[in-house]
Coordinates of C-alpha atoms and ligand atoms in Angstrom, one line a residue:
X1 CA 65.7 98.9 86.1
X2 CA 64.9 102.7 87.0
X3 CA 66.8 104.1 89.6
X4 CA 64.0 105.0 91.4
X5 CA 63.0 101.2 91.7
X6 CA 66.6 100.3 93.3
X7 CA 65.8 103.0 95.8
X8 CA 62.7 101.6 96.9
X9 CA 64.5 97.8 96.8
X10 CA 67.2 99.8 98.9
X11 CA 64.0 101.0 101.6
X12 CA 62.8 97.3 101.7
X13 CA 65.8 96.1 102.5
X14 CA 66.6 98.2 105.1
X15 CA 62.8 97.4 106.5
X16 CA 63.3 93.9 106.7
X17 CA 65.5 93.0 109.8
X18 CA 65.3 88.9 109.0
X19 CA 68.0 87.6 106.7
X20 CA 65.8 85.5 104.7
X21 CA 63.3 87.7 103.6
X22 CA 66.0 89.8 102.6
X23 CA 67.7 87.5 100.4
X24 CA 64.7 86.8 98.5
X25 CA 63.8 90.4 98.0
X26 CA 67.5 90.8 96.1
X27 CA 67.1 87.3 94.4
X28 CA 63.7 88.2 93.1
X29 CA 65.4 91.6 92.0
X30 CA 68.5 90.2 90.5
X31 CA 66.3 88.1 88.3
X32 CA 64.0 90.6 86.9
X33 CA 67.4 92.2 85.7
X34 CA 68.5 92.7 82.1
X35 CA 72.1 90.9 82.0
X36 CA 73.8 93.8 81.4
X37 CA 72.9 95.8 84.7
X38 CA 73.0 93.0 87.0
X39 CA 77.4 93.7 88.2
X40 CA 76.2 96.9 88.7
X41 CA 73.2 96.2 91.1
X42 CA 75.6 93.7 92.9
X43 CA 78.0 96.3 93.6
X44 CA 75.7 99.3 94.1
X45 CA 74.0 96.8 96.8
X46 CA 77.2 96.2 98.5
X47 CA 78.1 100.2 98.6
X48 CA 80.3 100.3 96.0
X49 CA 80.1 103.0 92.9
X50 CA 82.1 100.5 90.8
X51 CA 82.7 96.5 90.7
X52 CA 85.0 95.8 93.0
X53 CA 87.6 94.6 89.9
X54 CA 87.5 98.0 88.7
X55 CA 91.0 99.2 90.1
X56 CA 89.7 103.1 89.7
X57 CA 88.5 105.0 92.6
X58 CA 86.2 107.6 92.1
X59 CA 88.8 110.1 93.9
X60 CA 85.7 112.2 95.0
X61 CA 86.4 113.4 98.6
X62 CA 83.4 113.5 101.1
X63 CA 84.4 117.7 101.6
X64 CA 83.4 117.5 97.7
X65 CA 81.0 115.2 98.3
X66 CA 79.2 118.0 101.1
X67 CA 80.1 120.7 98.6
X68 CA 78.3 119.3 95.8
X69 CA 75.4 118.1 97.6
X70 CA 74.6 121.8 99.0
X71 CA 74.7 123.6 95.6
X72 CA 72.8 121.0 93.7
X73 CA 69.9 120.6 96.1
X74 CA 67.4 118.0 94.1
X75 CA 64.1 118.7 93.8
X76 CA 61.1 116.0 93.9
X77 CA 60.3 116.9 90.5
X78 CA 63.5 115.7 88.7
X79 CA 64.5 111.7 88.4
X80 CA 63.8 109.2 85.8
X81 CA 67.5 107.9 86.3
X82 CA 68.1 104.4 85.3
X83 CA 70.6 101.9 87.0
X84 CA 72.6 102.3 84.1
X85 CA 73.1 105.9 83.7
X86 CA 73.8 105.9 87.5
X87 CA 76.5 103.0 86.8
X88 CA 78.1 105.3 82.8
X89 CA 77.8 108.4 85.6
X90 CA 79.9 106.9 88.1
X91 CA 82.4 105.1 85.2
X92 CA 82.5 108.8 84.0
X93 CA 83.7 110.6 87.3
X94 CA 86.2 107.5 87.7
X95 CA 87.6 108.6 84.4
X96 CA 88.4 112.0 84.7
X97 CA 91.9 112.1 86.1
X98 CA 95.0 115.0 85.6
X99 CA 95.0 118.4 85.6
X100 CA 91.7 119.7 86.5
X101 CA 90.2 116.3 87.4
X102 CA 89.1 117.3 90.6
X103 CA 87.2 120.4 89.3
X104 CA 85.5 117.9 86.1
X105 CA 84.3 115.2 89.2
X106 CA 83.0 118.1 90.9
X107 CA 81.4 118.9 87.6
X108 CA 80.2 115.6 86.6
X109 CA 78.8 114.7 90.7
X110 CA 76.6 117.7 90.1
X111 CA 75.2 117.0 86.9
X112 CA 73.9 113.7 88.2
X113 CA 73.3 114.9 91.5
X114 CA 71.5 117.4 89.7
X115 CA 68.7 115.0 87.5
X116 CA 68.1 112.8 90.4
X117 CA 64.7 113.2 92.8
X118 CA 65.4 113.6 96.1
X119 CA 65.0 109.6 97.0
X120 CA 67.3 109.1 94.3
X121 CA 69.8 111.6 95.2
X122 CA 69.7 109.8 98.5
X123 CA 70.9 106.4 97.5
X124 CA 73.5 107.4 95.1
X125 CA 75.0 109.4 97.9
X126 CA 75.0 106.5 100.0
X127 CA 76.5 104.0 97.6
X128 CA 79.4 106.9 97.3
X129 CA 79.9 107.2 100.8
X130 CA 79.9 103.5 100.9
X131 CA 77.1 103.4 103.6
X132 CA 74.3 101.7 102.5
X133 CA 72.9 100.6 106.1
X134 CA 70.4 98.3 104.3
X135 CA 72.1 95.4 106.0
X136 CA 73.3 93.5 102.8
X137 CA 76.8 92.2 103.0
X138 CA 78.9 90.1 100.5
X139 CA 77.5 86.5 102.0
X140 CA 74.1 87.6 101.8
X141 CA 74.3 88.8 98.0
X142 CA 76.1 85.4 97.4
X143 CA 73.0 83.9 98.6
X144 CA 71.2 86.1 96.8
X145 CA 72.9 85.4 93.3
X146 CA 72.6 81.1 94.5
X147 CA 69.2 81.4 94.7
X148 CA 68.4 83.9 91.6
X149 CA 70.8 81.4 89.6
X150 CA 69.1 78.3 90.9
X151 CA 73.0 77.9 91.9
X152 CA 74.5 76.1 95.3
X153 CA 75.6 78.7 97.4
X154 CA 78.6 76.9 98.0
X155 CA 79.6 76.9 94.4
X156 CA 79.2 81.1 94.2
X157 CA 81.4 81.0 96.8
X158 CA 84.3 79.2 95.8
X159 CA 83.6 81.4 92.9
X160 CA 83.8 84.5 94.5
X161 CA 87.2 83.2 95.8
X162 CA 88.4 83.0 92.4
X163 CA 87.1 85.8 90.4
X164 CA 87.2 88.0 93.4
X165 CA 84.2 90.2 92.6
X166 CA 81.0 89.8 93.5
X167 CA 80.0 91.5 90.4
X168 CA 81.4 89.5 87.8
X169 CA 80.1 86.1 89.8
X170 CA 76.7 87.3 89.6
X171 CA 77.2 88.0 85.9
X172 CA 78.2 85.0 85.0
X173 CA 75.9 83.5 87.5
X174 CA 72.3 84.6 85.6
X175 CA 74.2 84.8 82.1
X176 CA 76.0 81.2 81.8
X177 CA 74.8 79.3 84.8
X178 CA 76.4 76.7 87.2
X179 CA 78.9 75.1 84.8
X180 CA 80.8 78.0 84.0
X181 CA 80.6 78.8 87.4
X182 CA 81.8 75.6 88.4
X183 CA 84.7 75.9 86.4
X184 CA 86.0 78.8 87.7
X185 CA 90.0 78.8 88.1
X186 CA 92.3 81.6 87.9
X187 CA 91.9 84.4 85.0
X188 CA 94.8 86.6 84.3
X189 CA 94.7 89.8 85.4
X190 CA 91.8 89.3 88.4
X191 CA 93.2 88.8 91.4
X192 CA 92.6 85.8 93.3
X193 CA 92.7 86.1 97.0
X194 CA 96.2 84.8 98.6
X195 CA 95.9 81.7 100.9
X196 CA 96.4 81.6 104.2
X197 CA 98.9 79.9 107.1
X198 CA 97.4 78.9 110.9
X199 CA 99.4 79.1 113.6
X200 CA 101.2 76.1 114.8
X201 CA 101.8 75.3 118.6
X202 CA 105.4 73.3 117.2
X203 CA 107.1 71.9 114.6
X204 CA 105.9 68.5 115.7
X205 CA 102.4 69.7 115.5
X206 CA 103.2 70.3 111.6
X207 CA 104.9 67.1 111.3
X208 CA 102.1 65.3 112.3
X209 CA 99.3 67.2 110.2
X210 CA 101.0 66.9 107.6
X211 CA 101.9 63.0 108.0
X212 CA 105.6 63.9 107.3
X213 CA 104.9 65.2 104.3
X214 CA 105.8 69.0 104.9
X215 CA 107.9 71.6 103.4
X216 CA 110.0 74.5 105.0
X217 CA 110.1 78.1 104.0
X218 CA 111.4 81.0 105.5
X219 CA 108.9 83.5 106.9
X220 CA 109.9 86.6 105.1
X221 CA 108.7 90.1 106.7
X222 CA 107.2 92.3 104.0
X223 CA 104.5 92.5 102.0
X224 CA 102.6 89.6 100.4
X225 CA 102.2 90.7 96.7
X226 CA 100.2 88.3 93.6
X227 CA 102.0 88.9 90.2
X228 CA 99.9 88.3 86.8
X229 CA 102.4 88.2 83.7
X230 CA 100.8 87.7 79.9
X231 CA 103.8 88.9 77.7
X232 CA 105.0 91.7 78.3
X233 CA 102.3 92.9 80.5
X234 CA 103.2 92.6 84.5
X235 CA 100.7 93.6 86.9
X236 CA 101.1 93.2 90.9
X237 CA 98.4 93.5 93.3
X238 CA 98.4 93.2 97.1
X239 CA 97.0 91.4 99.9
X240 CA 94.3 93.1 99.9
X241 CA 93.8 93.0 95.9
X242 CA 94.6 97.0 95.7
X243 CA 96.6 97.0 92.5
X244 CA 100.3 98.3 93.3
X245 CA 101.9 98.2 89.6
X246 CA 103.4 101.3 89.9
X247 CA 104.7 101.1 93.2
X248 CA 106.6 98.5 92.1
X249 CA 108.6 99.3 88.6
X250 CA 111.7 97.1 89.8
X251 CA 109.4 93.8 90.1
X252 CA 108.1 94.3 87.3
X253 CA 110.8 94.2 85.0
X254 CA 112.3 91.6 86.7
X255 CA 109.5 89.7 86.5
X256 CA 109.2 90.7 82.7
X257 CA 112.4 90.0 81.8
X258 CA 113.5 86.9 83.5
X259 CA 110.6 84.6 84.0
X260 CA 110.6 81.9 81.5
X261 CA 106.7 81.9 81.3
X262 CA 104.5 83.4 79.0
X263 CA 101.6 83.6 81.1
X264 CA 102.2 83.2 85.2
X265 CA 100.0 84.1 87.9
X266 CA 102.4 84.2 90.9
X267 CA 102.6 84.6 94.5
X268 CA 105.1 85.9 96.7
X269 CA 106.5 88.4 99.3
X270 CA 108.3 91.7 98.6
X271 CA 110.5 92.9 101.6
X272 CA 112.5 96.1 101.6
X273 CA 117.0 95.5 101.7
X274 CA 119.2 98.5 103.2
X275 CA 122.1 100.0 102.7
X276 CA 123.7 96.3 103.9
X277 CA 121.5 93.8 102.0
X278 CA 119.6 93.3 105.0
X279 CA 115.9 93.4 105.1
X280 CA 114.8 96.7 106.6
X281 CA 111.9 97.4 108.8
X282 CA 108.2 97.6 107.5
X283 CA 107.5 101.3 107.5
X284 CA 110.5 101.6 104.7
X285 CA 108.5 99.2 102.3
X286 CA 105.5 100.8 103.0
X287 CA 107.1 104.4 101.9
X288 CA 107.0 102.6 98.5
X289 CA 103.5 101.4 98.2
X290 CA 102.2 104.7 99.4
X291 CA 104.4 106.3 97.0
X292 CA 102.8 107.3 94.1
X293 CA 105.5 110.2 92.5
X294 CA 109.1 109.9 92.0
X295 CA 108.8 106.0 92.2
X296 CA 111.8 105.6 90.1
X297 CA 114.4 107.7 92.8
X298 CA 112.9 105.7 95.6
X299 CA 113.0 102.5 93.3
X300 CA 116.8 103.1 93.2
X301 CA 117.0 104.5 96.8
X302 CA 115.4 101.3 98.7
X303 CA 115.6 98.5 96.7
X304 CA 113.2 95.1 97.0
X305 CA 114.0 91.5 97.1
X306 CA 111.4 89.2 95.4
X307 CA 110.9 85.9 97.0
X308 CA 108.3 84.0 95.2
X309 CA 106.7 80.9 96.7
X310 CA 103.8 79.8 94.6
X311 CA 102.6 79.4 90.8
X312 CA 98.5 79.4 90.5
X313 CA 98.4 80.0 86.9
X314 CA 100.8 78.8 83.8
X315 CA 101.0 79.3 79.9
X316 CA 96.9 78.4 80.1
X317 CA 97.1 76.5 82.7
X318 CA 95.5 76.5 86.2
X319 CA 97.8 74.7 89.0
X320 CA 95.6 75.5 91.9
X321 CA 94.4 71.7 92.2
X322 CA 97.6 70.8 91.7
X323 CA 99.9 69.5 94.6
X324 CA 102.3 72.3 96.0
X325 CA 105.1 70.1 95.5
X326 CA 104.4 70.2 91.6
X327 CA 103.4 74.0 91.2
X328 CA 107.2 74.3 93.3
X329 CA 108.2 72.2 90.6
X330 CA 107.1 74.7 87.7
X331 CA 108.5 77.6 89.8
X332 CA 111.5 76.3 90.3
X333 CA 111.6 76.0 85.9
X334 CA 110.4 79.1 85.3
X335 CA 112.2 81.2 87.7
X336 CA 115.4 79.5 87.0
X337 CA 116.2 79.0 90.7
X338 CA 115.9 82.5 91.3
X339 CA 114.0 85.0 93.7
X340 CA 112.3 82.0 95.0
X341 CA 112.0 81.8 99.2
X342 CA 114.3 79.9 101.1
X343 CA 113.4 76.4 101.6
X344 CA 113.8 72.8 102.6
X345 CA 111.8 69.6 102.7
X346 CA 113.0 68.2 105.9
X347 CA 113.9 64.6 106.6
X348 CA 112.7 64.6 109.8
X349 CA 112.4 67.1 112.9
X350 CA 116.0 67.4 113.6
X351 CA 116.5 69.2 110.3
X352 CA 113.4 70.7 110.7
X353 CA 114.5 72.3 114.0
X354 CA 118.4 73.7 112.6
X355 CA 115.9 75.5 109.2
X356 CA 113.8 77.4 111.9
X357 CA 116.9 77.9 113.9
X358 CA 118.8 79.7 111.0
X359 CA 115.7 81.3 109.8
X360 CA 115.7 83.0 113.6
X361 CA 119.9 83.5 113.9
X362 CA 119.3 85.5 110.3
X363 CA 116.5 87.9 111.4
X364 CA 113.2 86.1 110.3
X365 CA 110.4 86.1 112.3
X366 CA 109.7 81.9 111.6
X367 CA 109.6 79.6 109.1
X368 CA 105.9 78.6 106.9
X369 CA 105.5 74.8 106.9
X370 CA 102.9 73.9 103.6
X371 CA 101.7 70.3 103.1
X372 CA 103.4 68.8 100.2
X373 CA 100.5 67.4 98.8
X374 CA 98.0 70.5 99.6
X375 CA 96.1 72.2 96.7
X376 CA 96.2 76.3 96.6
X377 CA 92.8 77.5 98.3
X378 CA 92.4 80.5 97.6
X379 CA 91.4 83.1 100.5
X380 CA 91.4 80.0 102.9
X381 CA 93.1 80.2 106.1
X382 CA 93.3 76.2 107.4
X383 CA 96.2 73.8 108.5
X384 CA 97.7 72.8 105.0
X385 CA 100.0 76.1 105.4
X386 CA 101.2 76.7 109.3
X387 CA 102.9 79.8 110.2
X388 CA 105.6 78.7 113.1
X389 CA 107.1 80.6 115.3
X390 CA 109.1 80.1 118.5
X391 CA 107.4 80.5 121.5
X392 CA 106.8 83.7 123.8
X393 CA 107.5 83.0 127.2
X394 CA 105.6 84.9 130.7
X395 CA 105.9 84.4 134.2
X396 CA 102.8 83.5 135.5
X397 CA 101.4 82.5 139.0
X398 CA 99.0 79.1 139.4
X399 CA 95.6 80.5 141.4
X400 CA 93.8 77.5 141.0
X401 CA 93.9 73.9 139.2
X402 CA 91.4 71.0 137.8
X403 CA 91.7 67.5 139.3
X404 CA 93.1 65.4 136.2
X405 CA 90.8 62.2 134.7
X406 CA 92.2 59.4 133.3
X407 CA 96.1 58.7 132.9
X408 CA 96.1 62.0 135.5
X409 CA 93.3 60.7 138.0
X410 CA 94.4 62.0 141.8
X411 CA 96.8 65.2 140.2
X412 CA 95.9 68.3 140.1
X413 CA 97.2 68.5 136.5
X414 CA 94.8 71.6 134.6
X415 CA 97.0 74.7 136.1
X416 CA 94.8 77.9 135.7
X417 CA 97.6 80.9 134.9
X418 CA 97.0 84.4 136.3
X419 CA 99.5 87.4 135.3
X420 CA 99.8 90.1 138.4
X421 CA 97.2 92.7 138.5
X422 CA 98.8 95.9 139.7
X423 CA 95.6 98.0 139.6
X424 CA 94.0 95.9 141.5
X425 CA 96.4 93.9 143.3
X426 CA 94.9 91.1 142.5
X427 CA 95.4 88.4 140.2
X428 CA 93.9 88.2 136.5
X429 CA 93.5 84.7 135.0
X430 CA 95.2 84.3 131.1
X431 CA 94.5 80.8 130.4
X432 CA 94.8 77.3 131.6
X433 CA 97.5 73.8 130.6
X434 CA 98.1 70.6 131.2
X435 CA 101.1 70.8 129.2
X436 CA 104.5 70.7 130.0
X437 CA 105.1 68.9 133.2
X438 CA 106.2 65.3 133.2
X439 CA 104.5 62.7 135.8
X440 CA 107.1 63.0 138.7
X441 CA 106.3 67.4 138.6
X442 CA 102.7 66.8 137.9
X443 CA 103.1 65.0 141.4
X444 CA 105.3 67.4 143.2
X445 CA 102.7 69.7 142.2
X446 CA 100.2 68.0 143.6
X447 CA 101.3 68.1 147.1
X448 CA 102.5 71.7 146.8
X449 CA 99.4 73.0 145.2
X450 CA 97.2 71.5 148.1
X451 CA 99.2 72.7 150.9
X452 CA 98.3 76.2 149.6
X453 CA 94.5 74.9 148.7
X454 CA 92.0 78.2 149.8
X455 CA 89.1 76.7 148.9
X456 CA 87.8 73.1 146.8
X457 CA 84.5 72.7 144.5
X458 CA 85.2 68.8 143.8
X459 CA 86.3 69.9 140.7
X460 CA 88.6 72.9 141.0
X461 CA 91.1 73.7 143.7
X462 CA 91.4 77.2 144.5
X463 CA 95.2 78.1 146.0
X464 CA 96.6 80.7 146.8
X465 CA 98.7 82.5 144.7
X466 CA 102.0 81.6 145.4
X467 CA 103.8 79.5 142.7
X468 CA 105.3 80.5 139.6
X469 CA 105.7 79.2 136.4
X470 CA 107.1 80.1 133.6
X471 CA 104.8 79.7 130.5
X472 CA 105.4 79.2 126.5
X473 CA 102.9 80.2 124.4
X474 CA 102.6 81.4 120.5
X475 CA 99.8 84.4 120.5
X476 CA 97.5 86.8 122.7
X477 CA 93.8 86.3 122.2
X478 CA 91.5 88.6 122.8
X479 CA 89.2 86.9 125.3
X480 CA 85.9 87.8 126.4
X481 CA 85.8 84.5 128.7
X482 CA 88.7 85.6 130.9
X483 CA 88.4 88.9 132.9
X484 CA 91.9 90.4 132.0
X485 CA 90.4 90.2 128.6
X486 CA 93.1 88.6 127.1
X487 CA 94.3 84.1 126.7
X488 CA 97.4 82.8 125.8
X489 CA 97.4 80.6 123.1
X490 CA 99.0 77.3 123.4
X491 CA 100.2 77.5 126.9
X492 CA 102.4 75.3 128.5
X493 CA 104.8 75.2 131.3
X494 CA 108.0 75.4 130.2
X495 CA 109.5 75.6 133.2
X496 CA 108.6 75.8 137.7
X497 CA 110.1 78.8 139.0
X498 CA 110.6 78.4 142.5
X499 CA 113.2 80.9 142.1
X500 CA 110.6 83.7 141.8
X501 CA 108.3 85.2 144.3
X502 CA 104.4 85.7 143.1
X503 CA 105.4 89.5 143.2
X504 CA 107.8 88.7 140.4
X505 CA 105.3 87.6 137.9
X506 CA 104.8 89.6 134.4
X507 CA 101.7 92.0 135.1
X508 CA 98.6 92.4 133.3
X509 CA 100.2 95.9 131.8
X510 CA 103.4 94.2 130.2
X511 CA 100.3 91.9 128.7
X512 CA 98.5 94.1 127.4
X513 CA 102.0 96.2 125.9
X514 CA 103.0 92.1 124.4
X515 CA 99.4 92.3 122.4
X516 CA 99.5 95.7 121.5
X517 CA 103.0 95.1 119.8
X518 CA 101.7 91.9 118.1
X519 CA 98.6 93.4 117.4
X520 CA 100.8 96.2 115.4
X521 CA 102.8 93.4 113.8
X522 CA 99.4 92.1 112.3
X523 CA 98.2 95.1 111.4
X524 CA 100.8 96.5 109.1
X525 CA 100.6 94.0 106.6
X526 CA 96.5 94.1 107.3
X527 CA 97.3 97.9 106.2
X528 CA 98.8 97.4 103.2
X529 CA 95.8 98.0 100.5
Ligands
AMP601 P1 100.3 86.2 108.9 O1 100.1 87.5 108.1 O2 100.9 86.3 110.2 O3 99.0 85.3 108.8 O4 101.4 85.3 108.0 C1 101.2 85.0 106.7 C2 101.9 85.9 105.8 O5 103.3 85.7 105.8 C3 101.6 85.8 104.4 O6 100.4 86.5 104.1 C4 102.8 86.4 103.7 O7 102.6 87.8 103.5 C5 103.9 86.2 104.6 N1 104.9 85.3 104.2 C6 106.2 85.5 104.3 N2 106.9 84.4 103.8 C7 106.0 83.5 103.3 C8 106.1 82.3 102.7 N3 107.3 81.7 102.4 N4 105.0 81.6 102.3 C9 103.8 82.2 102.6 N5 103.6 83.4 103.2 C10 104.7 84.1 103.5

């Protein structure tokens, strides 16, 4: 393909608001494709210079970027590119690196810059920016490759899941069709992405999803890291599926040297250990991943723990559709025991209960609870693996509550919660529960609710706001529905305080400080690329 015609596809695109039209323009194009150019049209499509498994960057800045573009003003008369030489240009500039690299990228970005029409000057500059504004993301090129491969979308998707690049799906995709496709498992040395945990209102919640059948692990604070070992070869990459080797020289020779594996793919958590083998904050890992000179001082200066929870991939082998409890099993061989995460399969809730507690008393933030029977899904975040934590607790005032139906007929037994407004001196609404009361207080409430009623729908009693509760919940949503802008997530009451005046309650500013500092929580491991 000319480069000039994957401008013009890129114009089309951008033309054509409706999805559907839009995947057949790409389907129609990936298929007119010669093999060999078709990763590089996925990931040109989707804004990116290089396949997404490439781990180079082109380490061109936009200043030099600006720079470039100034001094080697195309003219209309040039072009003639083809997809390819765009794709051996951009492989080129990845590969100049060292002394003088940034001068030879500078160098290189001209040239092509340089032979390309205006139009095409255009595009390439937007796949290196990473803007393409044609409106094509990842789902609709997966639809895309479905429909050029005569594939179900569903199976380009799990797919994508395994091989993690879009690129390489499509490849294999138009080149070897469905079955190969089908078959995709984990490959050493491409990434999968990690599985993920829900949230769980309770340990009995888990106990119940998972018929029993659960295991405990502790909830380590650090950085969720996927190891791929084939001999002597270690490589690490991150959440995110940035590769962060050489970060990490310690894993990797402890990896290298005491897994009894010859081939592993492995997932696990890295967290930083101070001075008194205690796990330090966040920001000190993070000094290590960001760290890219003098990794051996800091290597010795903040040293990592390894705690390894899961074995995808082993001497051939992929364990994915195997049940946790027998990829444990290999982990448990292979590791000899060691630099494995804390854990229990619990005889019942009791014991259940102490694990969480001691995981709390020893500085953890929870425990994970994973189905024992539950394949590895890849990239999936669902209720085989619950994150649990204990609750968060606020003060808030009732302002109104639903009649109950059923076992609750004649209560008022749906309590809507309202945190104190100080700005407005009001009263902003952060959720509702029927939880936590037992029949003689859902009574009680009753009366006292009513004697305060302001106003009455037949459904909803309006009061006012004079009784406080004291509320458990797990996590702050974002919430367009209520106007503070914010829900509690599995609220109950976990306890009437008739202690407390309405004046008492938590306000709408410590809410909003509570999801800010969870928020921050979430986003430092979200940061770690
Ligand atoms: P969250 O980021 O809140 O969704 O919590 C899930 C994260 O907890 C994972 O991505 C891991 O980084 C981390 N984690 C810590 N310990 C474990 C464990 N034993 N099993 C799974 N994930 C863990």
């Amino acid at each position: 393909m000319t480069f000039e015609a994957f401008g013009r596809l890129c114009r089309e695109l951008a033309a054509t608001p409706r999805r559907l039209p839009k995947i057949a323009l790409v389907a129609d194009a990936l298929r007119r494709l010669d093999p060999e150019e078709v990763p590089w049209a996925v990931a040109f499509l989707a804004g990116r210079p290089l396949p997404s498994s490439d781990p180079r960057d082109l380490g061109v800045s936009w200043a030099t970027l600006a720079r470039v573009r100034e001094r080697a003003a195309p003219t209309p008369r040039r072009g003639g590119l083809t997809l390819l030489e765009a794709a051996r240009a951009f492989e080129a500039i990845a590969a100049a690196t060292g002394a003088g690299s940034r001068r030879e990228k500078a160098r290189l970005l001209a040239d092509l810059l340089g032979r390309a029409s205006r139009e095409e000057a255009e595009t390439l500059v937007h796949i290196l920016m990473g803007e393409m504004r044609i409106g094509v993301h990842e789902g609709l090129i997966q639809e895309a490759v479905a429909r050029a491969a005569g594939v179900d979308a569903q199976v380009i998707r799990r797919a994508a899941l395994f091989l993690g690049d879009l690129s390489e799906v499509a490849r294999v995709a138009l080149a070897e069709g469905a079955e190969r496709l089908g078959a995709a498992r984990p490959r050493l040395f491409v990434p999968l992405l990690p599985m993920m945990a829900e949230m769980a209102e309770g340990l009995e919640e888990v106990f119940e999803e998972h018929a029993g059948q659960t295991a405990l692990e502790v909830k380590y604070d650090g950085a969720r890291i996927q190891l791929h070992k084939a001999g002597d070869e270690v490589r690490i990459w991150s959440r995110r599926l940035s590769e962060v080797t050489a970060s990490l020289p310690d894993i990797t020779e402890l990896v290298r040297t005491r897994l009894r594996a010859r081939e592993a793919i492995l997932d696990g958590e890295v967290v930083a250990i101070g001075a008194e083998g205690r796990p330090l904050p966040f920001q000190e890992l993070m000094r290590r991943f960001r760290r890219v000179h003098g990794v051996a001082e800091t290597a010795r200066g903040l040293p990592l723990a390894l705690y390894l929870f899961d074995c995808l991939y082993l001497d051939g082998r992929s364990l994915i559709d195997e049940p946790y409890r027998a990829r444990w099993g290999e982990l448990e061989r292979i590791s000899g025991g060691r630099d494995l995460a804390r854990r229990i399969v619990p005889a019942g809730l009791g014991e259940a209960e102490a694990f969480l507690a001691e995981a709390l008393a020893a500085g953890h933030e929870g425990v994970m609870a994973k189905a024992l029977a539950s394949p590895y899904t890849p990239g999936v975040r669902g209720r085989r693996w619950f994150k649990v934590k204990p609750a968060e607790r606020l003060d808030c005032v009732i302002v109104a509550a639903d009649w109950g139906s059923g076992r609750r007929r004649g209560w008022l037994s749906n309590y809507h919660l309202a945190v104190r407004d100080e700005a407005s001196g009001g009263f902003a609404e952060v959720g509702k529960t029927f939880k936590g009361l037992t029949d003689a207080e859902f009574a009680t409430m009753t009366d006292w609710l009513l004697a305060l009623k302001a106003a009455e729908d037949g459904v909803t009693v309006r009061v006012r706001p004079e009784v406080v509760v004291e509320v458990g919940y797990n996590e702050i949503q974002r919430s367009a529905h209520y106007p503070s802008g914010f829900a509690l997530r599995f609220a109950r009451i976990t306890r009437i305080r008739d202690d407390k005046s309405p004046a008492q309650a938590d306000t709408l500013a410590r809410l909003r400080q509570l999801y800010d500092r969870q928020f921050e929580a979430k986003a430092r491991t979200a940061r770690l690329r």
